[in-house]
Amino acid sequence: MVRVASETLNSRVPEGPVDEVWDKHRFNMKLVNPANKRKFTVIVVGTGLAGGAAAASLAELGYNVKSFCFQDSPRRAHSIAAQGGINAAKNYPNDGDSIWRLFYDTVKGGDYRAREANVYRLAQVSNNIIDQCVSQGVPFAREYGGTLANRSFGGAQVSRTFYCRGQTGQQLLLGAYQALMRQVHIGKVELFARREMLELIVVDGVARGIIVRNLTTGELETHTADAVVLCTGGYGNVYYLSTNAKGCNVTAAWRCHKRGAYFANPCYTQIHPTCIPVSGDYQSKLTLMSESLRNDGRVWVPKDPEDKRNPAEIPNEDRDYYLERRYPAFGNLVPRDVASRASKERCDAGYGVGETQLAVYLDFRDAIQRDGEDAIRKKYGNLFHMYEKITAENPYQVPMKIYPAVHYTMGGLWVDYHLMSNLPGLFVLGEANFSDHGANRLGASALMQGLSDGYFVIPYTIGDHLAKAVLPKIPADHPACVEALESAQSRIDQLLAVKGTRTVDSFHRALGQIMWDHCGMARNKAGLELAISQIRELRDQFWKDVRVLGSGESLNQSLEKAGRVADFLEFGELMCIDALNREESCGGHFREEHQTEEGEAKRNDEEFSYVAAWEFHDVGDEPTLHKEPLSFPNVPPTTRSYK
Amino acid sequence: MSSESLNLTLRIWRQDGPNAKGGFRDYKLNGVSTHMSFLEMLDVLNEQLIEAGEESVAFDHDCREGICGACSLMIDGKAHGPDQATTTCQLHMRRFHDGDTITIEPWRASAFPVLRDLVVDRSAFDRIIQAGGYVSVNTGNAPDGNAIPVPGTVQETAMDAAACIGCGACVAACKNASAMLFVSAKVSQLAVLPQGKAERGERVLSMVAQMDEEGFGHCTNTSECEAACPAEISVDNIARLNREYVRASLVSGK
Ligand SMILES: Cc1cc2nc3c(=O)[nH]c(=O)nc-3n(C[C@H](O)[C@H](O)[C@H](O)COP(=O)(O)OP(=O)(O)OC[C@H]3O[C@@H](n4cnc5c(N)ncnc54)[C@H](O)[C@@H]3O)c2cc1C
Ligand code: FES
């Protein structure tokens, strides 16, 4: 049985109509007087959209900012890889969009597991984001007349997605990066690249600093401040294979969790239906093929599992267009979670194609016949080119082979309306927090959230904390700093001391396989219980048999990886515990025990309309569950149906 | 496409630290699938090295999708290897043949010192951007996104230049280790857009001054940078930088 805390969590959402609370609250929050801002130092960990935007904006206000990332330059944060676009409720196309509609779609898309007030605020500031980025020189796509262009994305019924070719994340990130570099130049931001956060410093229950490892020299550094803003991205790499960059990790968030910050909804992960399938056991990551391909591609498998003919030779009557068959209304455009599960179902039943039989066809034959190859090239040329580069197959002639892959994590550290965790002084932004996407994220909404948090929320809410809190100076030799430093050092020493026989990657792969098999697209009680015991066993083996060569006093990539995998090995267990606790299917979380007769997800609003925020006690010890009840006065829950 | 397997000799630059003496070491790697990416091939080598008790080869990488600009290898003397418009992480082993010897080195430029093995320090690029590669607009100050129309052609030119991934291949490919392509891409993007016009003069002067201070060489118009660029940044940007520079120098009287 799960230990449940008796008191529910206070989200600090102000009273009042959802469309008014943010404006009123901005007035009610305390301000730091301009002359006093320069007396405060804020640590921002991460330089993706959330961290880059936060660090630049806070410095512009006058705070002293220390900015950290593990890459060699802040410009390489994983946000750079986002392709499709960013949503905003501008309603430039005059097609019926509004802040309310974006709010509504996001709450519904999240399968009624997000906090309404946060989502409304997100929709509200979405428009400011576009203005800000345009002013920075982000080259958004334009119409001939020079106005901003929009497209429809991810099955949305309005065109609200802004984009820069297939490189939206890159351009938005470079905008934030440049704003950040400007503040470095002015001297308001001190930049620490190639640094990995290994510990949070907590003094009298308040977050006051971090310990980082200088990845070039190996030296551990102590940094103190008046607040810590964590923007360290998602944890999809717990599965080893994902569309995330190789360095994405849970380490920073996990170390905060172990220092008292609650981890919310860790089991909510998004599996993207259109990725290039695994080709061999050397595979190091998976590549996303944009969702937009399903606008013209048709998904199918052969009706006969023994049908090994070249796909072009398989006539229509021998093909099973299973999305069109199961979901006649939405067809190939059903949401990500539904499409992913449907391909898994076909492959599990033995209908998969290709060498590994873990793939389905995404076929452009009919679209090419209808619109001509040129039209298709114009829309998807760069994607087809990328596909061919990786697979050496020409998708104009043979159907693409695709399979779902882990893509995004909706869970993260628990935060209140101020984006502050339960540890005062620790703020969490972007993919690293849990707040806005519920159990499923809509396309083009992660970029929006990262920039909203960084440009337009934290600049207000951090002031309220700094103005109210009592923040005595913390010297670097404060006992809490010394203790955190020693803890980081001892973990490194332990990793180097094992001197076992197995590589770090071999453990990471094994963990990924357990997570994918039992805590992936479909989960059930027996599988999750098995996974928990397997993870524990693997973790024991890791600490007995991992081989990390070299020393802690130099650039040592094996050691970096080992630290991250050690944390994933603890975190994976929490994901399974959360998935086990949530006896319902919602969004990306599908419990096989909770489905309709047609195999669709069955939510349980009576019992599970809450955020599950977990409190850490010890490795391998049952965490305590803290609940934040959710209510939906503005968007009453309905069953998502795409039939 | 079915996979074949290759037996390779890898000649790799090994260097323990910034001040250590480096040198090439040869490694045999057998059974490399032609489906692997170049970095996956190095992963496999590293696994074998660790199992044999030798420290793995350090190299920068992150997205493995050709967009973050982290990966940075000289492969047989070519920045990012033999394929056009392709980063190292997107290069695949089917490009190579059984029995090949492949030489792998870090970027070579005095402004990019080696940190370890194949990892170099490219922070000089950040400092060039700090010198002026931005529009000075604080958060919250922006007018409506559609307040200033930007003609499609201008936007396309800006986007072509903005596509730079900051990997440094242009520097590595240039015999003078010039950073002109990198600098000119940012100068161009912001000079052509109306939002960047107000600061265009100061921007180009400061960025070029910083580039010189970092120790990058001069541009002698050999276009090796363009040929090596995985993001296909055009040398037209260098011409634009030169025009911007002359214009700004005249105006400022410097
Ligand atoms: C292939 C792909 C395509 C996508 N396309 C879209 C899209 O079209 N639209 C959309 O809205 N979303 C998209 N997403 C999702 C979106 O890109 C991410 O959710 C978002 O960019 C995350 O931003 P972030 O700022 O929270 O974190 P990140 O950009 O991941 O940044 C994390 C930062 O934290 C730092 N960091 C991490 N750990 C540590 C540590 N321990 N110590 C120090 N620093 C650390 C890193 O260095 C980095 O600077 C896509 C995602 C992927 C994988
Ligand atoms: S690893 Fe990101 S561009 Fe190669």
Coordinates of N, CA and C in Angstrom, one line a residue, chain A residues 53 56-57 60 70-78 80-81 83 90 92 128 130-132 134-148 164-165 167 170-171 174 177-179 181-185 191 193-194 216 240 243-248 279 282-288 355 386 388-393 455-456 501 503-506 509 547 549-551 554-558 561, chain B residues 1-3 16 18 33 35-37 40 43-44 46-47 49-65 67-70 83-87 90 92 94 115-116 119-123 125-127 129-152 155-160 162-167 182 186 189-190 193 195-196:
Chain A
A53 N 15.7 32.0 -21.5 CA 14.8 33.1 -21.4 C 14.7 33.6 -19.9
A56 N 18.1 35.6 -19.1 CA 18.2 36.8 -19.8 C 17.2 37.8 -19.1
S57 N 16.0 37.4 -18.9 CA 15.0 38.3 -18.4 C 15.3 38.8 -17.0
E60 N 18.0 41.3 -17.1 CA 17.5 42.6 -17.6 C 16.8 43.4 -16.5
F70 N 25.5 22.0 -19.3 CA 26.6 21.0 -19.4 C 27.2 21.0 -20.7
Q71 N 26.6 21.5 -21.7 CA 27.2 21.6 -23.1 C 28.3 22.6 -23.1
D72 N 29.1 22.6 -24.2 CA 30.2 23.6 -24.3 C 29.7 25.0 -24.5
S73 N 28.4 25.1 -25.0 CA 27.9 26.5 -25.2 C 26.4 26.4 -24.9
P74 N 25.9 27.5 -24.3 CA 24.4 27.5 -24.0 C 23.6 27.3 -25.2
R75 N 24.1 27.6 -26.4 CA 23.3 27.5 -27.6 C 23.0 26.1 -28.0
R76 N 23.6 25.1 -27.3 CA 23.4 23.7 -27.8 C 22.4 23.0 -26.9
A77 N 21.7 23.7 -26.0 CA 20.7 23.0 -25.2 C 19.7 22.3 -26.1
H78 N 19.1 21.2 -25.6 CA 18.3 20.3 -26.4 C 17.1 21.0 -27.1
I80 N 17.2 23.2 -29.0 CA 17.6 23.5 -30.4 C 17.1 22.5 -31.4
A81 N 16.7 21.3 -30.9 CA 16.3 20.2 -31.9 C 14.8 20.3 -32.2
Q83 N 11.5 20.9 -34.0 CA 11.3 21.1 -35.4 C 10.1 21.9 -35.7
K90 N -2.8 34.0 -31.3 CA -2.9 35.3 -32.0 C -4.1 35.4 -32.8
Y92 N -4.3 35.3 -35.9 CA -4.0 36.0 -37.2 C -4.8 35.5 -38.4
N128 N 2.5 37.2 -26.2 CA 3.6 38.0 -25.9 C 4.9 37.3 -26.4
I130 N 5.4 35.5 -29.0 CA 5.7 35.7 -30.5 C 6.2 37.1 -30.7
D131 N 5.6 38.1 -30.1 CA 6.1 39.5 -30.2 C 7.5 39.6 -29.8
Q132 N 7.8 39.0 -28.6 CA 9.2 39.1 -28.1 C 10.2 38.5 -29.1
V134 N 9.9 37.9 -32.3 CA 10.0 38.6 -33.6 C 11.0 39.8 -33.4
S135 N 10.8 40.5 -32.2 CA 11.7 41.6 -31.9 C 13.2 41.3 -31.8
Q136 N 13.4 40.0 -31.4 CA 14.8 39.6 -31.2 C 15.4 39.2 -32.6
G137 N 14.6 39.2 -33.6 CA 15.1 38.8 -34.9 C 14.9 37.3 -35.3
V138 N 14.0 36.7 -34.6 CA 13.7 35.3 -35.0 C 13.0 35.3 -36.3
P139 N 13.6 34.6 -37.3 CA 13.0 34.7 -38.7 C 11.8 33.7 -38.9
F140 N 10.7 34.0 -38.2 CA 9.5 33.2 -38.5 C 9.1 33.2 -39.9
A141 N 8.4 32.1 -40.4 CA 7.9 32.1 -41.7 C 6.9 33.2 -41.9
R142 N 6.9 33.8 -43.1 CA 6.0 34.9 -43.4 C 5.2 34.6 -44.7
E143 N 4.1 35.3 -44.8 CA 3.3 35.3 -46.0 C 4.0 36.3 -47.0
Y144 N 3.5 36.2 -48.3 CA 4.1 37.1 -49.3 C 4.1 38.6 -48.9
G145 N 2.9 39.0 -48.3 CA 2.8 40.4 -47.9 C 3.6 40.8 -46.7
G146 N 4.3 39.8 -46.1 CA 5.2 40.2 -45.0 C 4.7 39.9 -43.6
T147 N 3.4 39.4 -43.5 CA 2.8 39.1 -42.2 C 3.2 37.7 -41.8
L148 N 3.1 37.4 -40.5 CA 3.5 36.1 -40.0 C 2.6 35.0 -40.5
C164 N 9.7 28.3 -38.1 CA 10.9 28.7 -38.9 C 11.3 27.5 -39.6
R165 N 10.8 27.3 -40.8 CA 11.1 26.1 -41.6 C 10.9 24.9 -40.7
Q167 N 13.0 24.2 -38.3 CA 14.0 24.5 -37.3 C 13.5 25.5 -36.3
Q170 N 15.5 25.7 -32.9 CA 16.8 26.3 -33.1 C 16.7 27.9 -33.1
Q171 N 15.8 28.4 -33.9 CA 15.7 29.8 -34.0 C 15.2 30.5 -32.7
L174 N 18.1 30.3 -30.3 CA 19.2 31.3 -30.6 C 18.7 32.7 -30.2
Y177 N 19.3 32.7 -26.5 CA 20.8 32.7 -26.3 C 21.4 34.0 -26.6
Q178 N 20.9 34.7 -27.6 CA 21.5 36.0 -27.9 C 21.1 37.0 -26.8
A179 N 19.9 36.9 -26.3 CA 19.5 37.8 -25.3 C 20.4 37.6 -24.0
M181 N 23.5 36.3 -24.1 CA 24.8 36.7 -24.4 C 25.0 38.2 -24.2
R182 N 23.9 38.9 -24.5 CA 23.9 40.4 -24.3 C 24.1 40.7 -22.9
Q183 N 23.4 40.0 -22.0 CA 23.6 40.2 -20.6 C 24.9 39.8 -20.0
V184 N 25.5 38.8 -20.7 CA 26.9 38.4 -20.3 C 27.8 39.5 -20.6
H185 N 27.6 40.1 -21.8 CA 28.4 41.2 -22.2 C 28.3 42.4 -21.2
L191 N 28.5 33.3 -16.9 CA 28.2 32.1 -17.7 C 29.1 30.9 -17.2
A193 N 29.6 27.3 -18.6 CA 29.3 26.2 -19.5 C 30.2 25.0 -19.1
R194 N 29.8 23.8 -19.7 CA 30.5 22.6 -19.3 C 30.5 22.4 -17.8
T216 N 35.4 20.1 -17.6 CA 36.7 20.2 -18.2 C 37.8 19.8 -17.2
Y240 N 16.8 4.9 -22.3 CA 18.0 4.8 -23.2 C 17.7 5.4 -24.6
T243 N 14.0 10.3 -28.5 CA 14.4 11.3 -29.5 C 15.2 12.5 -28.8
N244 N 15.4 12.4 -27.5 CA 16.2 13.4 -26.8 C 17.6 13.4 -27.1
A245 N 18.3 14.5 -26.9 CA 19.7 14.6 -27.1 C 20.4 13.6 -26.1
K246 N 21.6 13.2 -26.4 CA 22.3 12.2 -25.6 C 22.5 12.6 -24.2
G247 N 22.7 13.9 -24.0 CA 23.1 14.4 -22.6 C 21.9 14.6 -21.7
C248 N 20.6 14.6 -22.3 CA 19.5 14.9 -21.4 C 19.4 13.9 -20.3
S279 N 17.5 0.2 -35.8 CA 18.0 -0.7 -36.8 C 19.0 -1.7 -36.3
Y282 N 23.4 -1.5 -31.7 CA 24.3 -0.4 -31.5 C 23.6 1.0 -31.5
Q283 N 22.3 0.9 -31.8 CA 21.5 2.2 -31.9 C 21.7 3.1 -30.7
S284 N 22.0 4.4 -30.9 CA 22.3 5.3 -29.8 C 21.1 6.2 -29.5
K285 N 20.3 6.5 -30.5 CA 19.2 7.4 -30.3 C 18.2 7.2 -31.4
L286 N 17.0 7.8 -31.2 CA 16.0 7.7 -32.3 C 15.7 9.0 -32.9
T287 N 15.4 9.0 -34.1 CA 15.1 10.3 -34.8 C 13.6 10.5 -35.1
L288 N 13.2 11.6 -34.7 CA 11.8 12.0 -34.9 C 11.5 12.4 -36.4
E355 N 13.0 -5.6 -41.1 CA 13.9 -6.7 -40.5 C 13.6 -7.0 -39.1
M386 N 16.2 13.7 -44.8 CA 16.8 13.2 -43.6 C 16.5 11.7 -43.5
E388 N 16.1 9.6 -45.8 CA 16.9 8.8 -46.7 C 18.4 8.7 -46.3
K389 N 18.9 9.8 -45.6 CA 20.2 9.9 -45.1 C 20.4 8.8 -44.1
I390 N 19.4 8.6 -43.3 CA 19.6 7.7 -42.1 C 19.3 6.2 -42.6
T391 N 18.3 6.0 -43.5 CA 17.9 4.7 -43.8 C 18.4 4.2 -45.2
A392 N 18.9 5.1 -46.0 CA 19.3 4.8 -47.4 C 18.1 4.3 -48.2
E393 N 16.9 4.6 -47.8 CA 15.7 4.3 -48.6 C 15.0 5.6 -49.1
Y455 N 10.3 33.8 -19.9 CA 10.2 35.3 -20.2 C 9.1 36.0 -19.3
F456 N 8.0 35.3 -19.1 CA 6.8 36.0 -18.6 C 6.3 35.6 -17.2
T501 N 33.3 -4.8 -14.3 CA 33.6 -5.3 -15.6 C 32.7 -4.8 -16.7
T503 N 30.3 -2.0 -18.9 CA 30.3 -0.5 -19.2 C 29.0 0.1 -18.8
V504 N 29.1 1.4 -18.6 CA 27.9 2.2 -18.2 C 26.8 2.0 -19.2
D505 N 27.1 2.1 -20.5 CA 26.1 2.0 -21.5 C 25.4 0.7 -21.4
S506 N 26.1 -0.4 -21.1 CA 25.4 -1.7 -21.0 C 24.3 -1.7 -20.0
R509 N 21.4 0.6 -21.3 CA 20.5 -0.2 -22.3 C 19.6 -1.1 -21.6
R547 N 32.1 -0.4 -14.7 CA 33.5 -0.1 -14.9 C 33.6 1.4 -15.4
L549 N 36.5 4.1 -16.0 CA 37.9 4.2 -16.0 C 38.3 5.7 -15.8
G550 N 39.6 6.0 -15.7 CA 40.0 7.4 -15.6 C 39.8 7.9 -14.2
S551 N 40.0 9.3 -14.1 CA 39.9 9.9 -12.8 C 38.8 10.9 -12.8
S554 N 39.6 15.1 -14.4 CA 39.9 15.5 -15.7 C 38.5 15.4 -16.5
L555 N 38.6 15.8 -17.8 CA 37.4 15.6 -18.6 C 37.2 14.1 -18.7
N556 N 36.1 13.6 -18.3 CA 35.9 12.1 -18.2 C 34.4 11.8 -18.6
Q557 N 34.2 11.5 -19.8 CA 32.8 11.3 -20.3 C 32.2 10.1 -19.7
S558 N 33.0 9.0 -19.4 CA 32.4 7.8 -18.8 C 31.9 8.1 -17.5
K561 N 28.6 10.0 -17.7 CA 27.5 9.1 -18.0 C 27.1 8.2 -16.8
Chain B
M1 N 17.1 -2.0 -47.1 CA 18.6 -2.2 -47.4 C 19.2 -3.1 -46.4
S2 N 19.8 -4.2 -46.8 CA 20.4 -5.0 -45.8 C 21.8 -4.5 -45.5
S3 N 22.2 -4.8 -44.3 CA 23.4 -4.2 -43.8 C 24.6 -5.1 -44.1
D16 N 45.7 13.6 -23.6 CA 45.1 13.5 -22.2 C 44.5 14.8 -21.7
P18 N 44.6 19.5 -22.0 CA 45.0 20.7 -22.8 C 46.5 20.9 -22.9
S33 N 28.6 -2.3 -38.8 CA 27.5 -2.4 -39.7 C 27.4 -1.1 -40.5
H35 N 24.8 0.3 -41.4 CA 23.7 1.1 -40.9 C 24.1 2.1 -39.8
M36 N 25.2 1.8 -39.2 CA 25.6 2.7 -38.1 C 25.9 4.1 -38.5
S37 N 25.7 5.0 -37.6 CA 26.2 6.4 -37.9 C 27.6 6.4 -37.4
E40 N 28.0 6.3 -33.8 CA 27.7 5.0 -33.2 C 28.9 4.1 -33.4
D43 N 31.0 4.9 -30.6 CA 30.5 4.3 -29.4 C 30.9 2.9 -29.2
V44 N 30.8 2.1 -30.3 CA 31.2 0.7 -30.3 C 32.7 0.6 -30.0
N46 N 34.4 2.7 -28.3 CA 34.6 3.0 -26.9 C 34.2 1.9 -25.9
E47 N 33.1 1.2 -26.3 CA 32.7 0.1 -25.4 C 33.8 -1.0 -25.4
L49 N 37.0 -0.4 -26.0 CA 38.2 0.1 -25.3 C 38.0 -0.1 -23.8
I50 N 36.8 0.3 -23.3 CA 36.6 0.2 -21.8 C 36.7 -1.3 -21.4
E51 N 36.1 -2.1 -22.2 CA 36.2 -3.6 -21.8 C 37.7 -4.0 -21.7
A52 N 38.5 -3.4 -22.6 CA 39.9 -3.8 -22.6 C 40.7 -3.0 -21.6
G53 N 40.1 -2.1 -20.9 CA 40.8 -1.4 -19.8 C 41.4 -0.1 -20.3
E54 N 41.1 0.4 -21.5 CA 41.6 1.6 -22.0 C 40.5 2.7 -21.9
E55 N 40.9 3.9 -21.5 CA 39.9 5.0 -21.4 C 39.3 5.3 -22.8
S56 N 38.1 5.6 -22.8 CA 37.3 5.9 -24.1 C 37.8 7.2 -24.7
V57 N 37.6 7.3 -26.0 CA 37.9 8.4 -26.8 C 36.9 9.5 -26.5
A58 N 37.3 10.7 -26.1 CA 36.4 11.8 -25.8 C 36.1 12.5 -27.1
F59 N 34.8 12.8 -27.3 CA 34.3 13.6 -28.4 C 33.0 14.3 -28.0
D60 N 32.8 15.5 -28.6 CA 31.6 16.3 -28.3 C 30.5 15.8 -29.2
H61 N 29.3 15.7 -28.6 CA 28.1 15.4 -29.4 C 26.9 15.6 -28.4
D62 N 25.8 15.8 -29.0 CA 24.6 15.8 -28.1 C 23.3 15.4 -28.9
C63 N 22.9 16.2 -29.8 CA 21.6 15.9 -30.5 C 21.6 14.7 -31.4
R64 N 22.7 14.5 -32.0 CA 22.9 13.5 -33.0 C 21.8 13.6 -34.1
E65 N 21.4 14.8 -34.4 CA 20.4 15.1 -35.5 C 20.9 16.2 -36.4
I67 N 21.8 19.3 -35.6 CA 21.3 20.7 -35.4 C 22.0 21.4 -34.2
C68 N 22.5 20.7 -33.2 CA 23.1 21.4 -32.0 C 24.5 21.9 -32.3
G69 N 25.2 21.3 -33.3 CA 26.5 21.8 -33.6 C 27.6 21.3 -32.6
A70 N 27.3 20.4 -31.8 CA 28.3 19.9 -30.9 C 29.3 19.0 -31.5
D83 N 30.7 13.7 -46.7 CA 29.4 14.1 -47.3 C 29.2 15.6 -47.3
Q84 N 28.6 16.1 -48.3 CA 28.2 17.5 -48.4 C 27.0 17.8 -47.4
A85 N 27.0 18.9 -46.8 CA 25.9 19.4 -46.0 C 25.5 18.3 -44.9
T86 N 26.5 17.7 -44.3 CA 26.2 16.6 -43.4 C 27.1 16.8 -42.2
T87 N 26.5 16.8 -41.0 CA 27.4 16.8 -39.8 C 27.9 15.4 -39.5
Q90 N 25.5 12.8 -38.5 CA 24.5 12.3 -39.6 C 25.2 11.5 -40.6
H92 N 26.9 8.3 -42.2 CA 26.7 6.9 -41.9 C 27.8 6.1 -42.5
R94 N 27.9 3.5 -44.2 CA 27.8 3.0 -45.6 C 28.6 3.8 -46.5
L115 N 40.9 20.2 -25.6 CA 40.7 20.0 -24.2 C 41.1 18.6 -23.9
R116 N 40.7 17.7 -24.7 CA 41.0 16.3 -24.6 C 40.7 15.5 -25.9
V119 N 38.0 16.7 -28.3 CA 37.1 17.8 -27.8 C 37.9 19.1 -27.8
V120 N 37.3 20.1 -28.4 CA 38.0 21.4 -28.4 C 37.2 22.5 -27.7
D121 N 37.8 23.6 -27.3 CA 37.1 24.7 -26.6 C 36.7 25.7 -27.7
R122 N 35.4 25.8 -27.9 CA 34.9 26.8 -28.9 C 34.2 28.0 -28.2
S123 N 34.6 28.3 -27.0 CA 33.9 29.4 -26.3 C 34.2 30.7 -27.0
F125 N 33.5 31.5 -29.9 CA 32.3 31.8 -30.7 C 31.2 32.5 -29.8
D126 N 31.1 32.0 -28.5 CA 30.2 32.7 -27.6 C 30.6 34.1 -27.4
R127 N 31.9 34.3 -27.2 CA 32.4 35.7 -27.0 C 32.1 36.6 -28.2
I129 N 29.6 36.4 -30.2 CA 28.1 36.7 -30.1 C 27.9 37.8 -29.0
Q130 N 28.6 37.6 -27.9 CA 28.5 38.5 -26.8 C 28.8 39.9 -27.2
A131 N 29.8 40.1 -28.1 CA 30.2 41.4 -28.5 C 29.1 42.1 -29.3
G132 N 28.1 41.4 -29.8 CA 27.1 42.2 -30.5 C 26.1 41.4 -31.3
G133 N 26.1 40.1 -31.2 CA 25.3 39.3 -32.1 C 23.9 39.1 -31.6
Y134 N 23.2 40.3 -31.4 CA 21.8 40.3 -30.9 C 21.1 41.6 -31.2
V135 N 19.8 41.6 -30.9 CA 19.1 42.8 -31.0 C 18.8 43.2 -29.6
S136 N 19.1 44.5 -29.2 CA 19.0 44.9 -27.8 C 17.5 45.2 -27.5
V137 N 16.8 44.2 -27.2 CA 15.4 44.4 -26.8 C 15.1 43.6 -25.5
N138 N 14.7 44.3 -24.5 CA 14.4 43.7 -23.2 C 13.0 42.9 -23.3
T139 N 12.9 41.9 -22.5 CA 11.6 41.2 -22.4 C 10.5 42.1 -22.1
G140 N 9.4 42.1 -22.8 CA 8.3 42.9 -22.5 C 8.2 44.2 -23.3
N141 N 9.3 44.4 -24.1 CA 9.3 45.7 -24.8 C 8.8 45.6 -26.3
A142 N 8.3 44.4 -26.6 CA 8.1 44.2 -28.1 C 6.7 44.7 -28.5
P143 N 6.7 45.3 -29.7 CA 5.4 45.6 -30.4 C 4.8 44.3 -30.9
D144 N 3.5 44.4 -31.4 CA 2.9 43.2 -32.0 C 3.8 42.6 -33.1
G145 N 3.8 41.3 -33.2 CA 4.6 40.6 -34.2 C 4.4 41.0 -35.6
N146 N 3.2 41.5 -35.9 CA 2.8 41.9 -37.2 C 3.0 43.4 -37.4
A147 N 3.5 44.1 -36.4 CA 3.6 45.6 -36.6 C 4.5 46.0 -37.7
I148 N 5.6 45.2 -37.9 CA 6.5 45.6 -38.9 C 6.5 44.4 -40.0
P149 N 5.9 44.6 -41.1 CA 5.9 43.5 -42.1 C 7.3 43.3 -42.6
V150 N 7.6 42.0 -42.8 CA 9.0 41.6 -43.3 C 8.7 40.9 -44.6
P151 N 9.1 41.5 -45.7 CA 8.9 40.8 -47.0 C 9.5 39.4 -47.0
G152 N 8.8 38.5 -47.7 CA 9.2 37.1 -47.7 C 10.6 36.9 -48.1
Q155 N 12.9 37.8 -45.3 CA 12.8 36.7 -44.2 C 13.6 35.5 -44.7
E156 N 13.5 35.1 -45.9 CA 14.2 33.9 -46.4 C 15.7 34.1 -46.3
T157 N 16.2 35.3 -46.7 CA 17.6 35.6 -46.6 C 18.1 35.5 -45.2
A158 N 17.3 36.1 -44.3 CA 17.6 36.0 -42.9 C 17.7 34.6 -42.4
M159 N 16.7 33.8 -42.8 CA 16.6 32.4 -42.3 C 17.8 31.6 -42.8
D160 N 18.1 31.8 -44.1 CA 19.3 31.1 -44.6 C 20.5 31.3 -43.8
A162 N 20.6 32.5 -40.6 CA 20.3 32.1 -39.2 C 20.4 30.6 -39.0
A163 N 20.5 29.8 -40.1 CA 20.5 28.3 -40.0 C 21.9 27.8 -39.4
C164 N 22.9 28.7 -39.3 CA 24.2 28.3 -38.8 C 24.1 27.6 -37.5
I165 N 24.8 26.5 -37.4 CA 24.7 25.7 -36.1 C 25.9 25.9 -35.2
G166 N 26.8 26.8 -35.6 CA 27.9 27.2 -34.7 C 28.8 26.1 -34.3
C167 N 29.1 25.2 -35.3 CA 29.9 24.0 -35.0 C 31.4 24.3 -35.1
F182 N 31.1 32.1 -40.0 CA 30.3 32.1 -38.7 C 29.9 33.6 -38.4
K186 N 25.7 35.6 -38.7 CA 24.9 36.4 -37.7 C 24.8 37.9 -38.1
Q189 N 22.1 38.0 -40.9 CA 20.7 37.7 -40.4 C 20.1 39.0 -39.8
L190 N 20.9 39.6 -38.9 CA 20.4 40.8 -38.2 C 20.5 42.1 -39.0
L193 N 17.2 42.1 -41.4 CA 15.9 42.2 -40.8 C 15.7 43.6 -40.2
Q195 N 14.3 44.5 -37.6 CA 14.4 44.6 -36.2 C 15.9 44.8 -35.8
G196 N 16.8 44.4 -36.7 CA 18.2 44.5 -36.3 C 18.9 45.7 -36.9

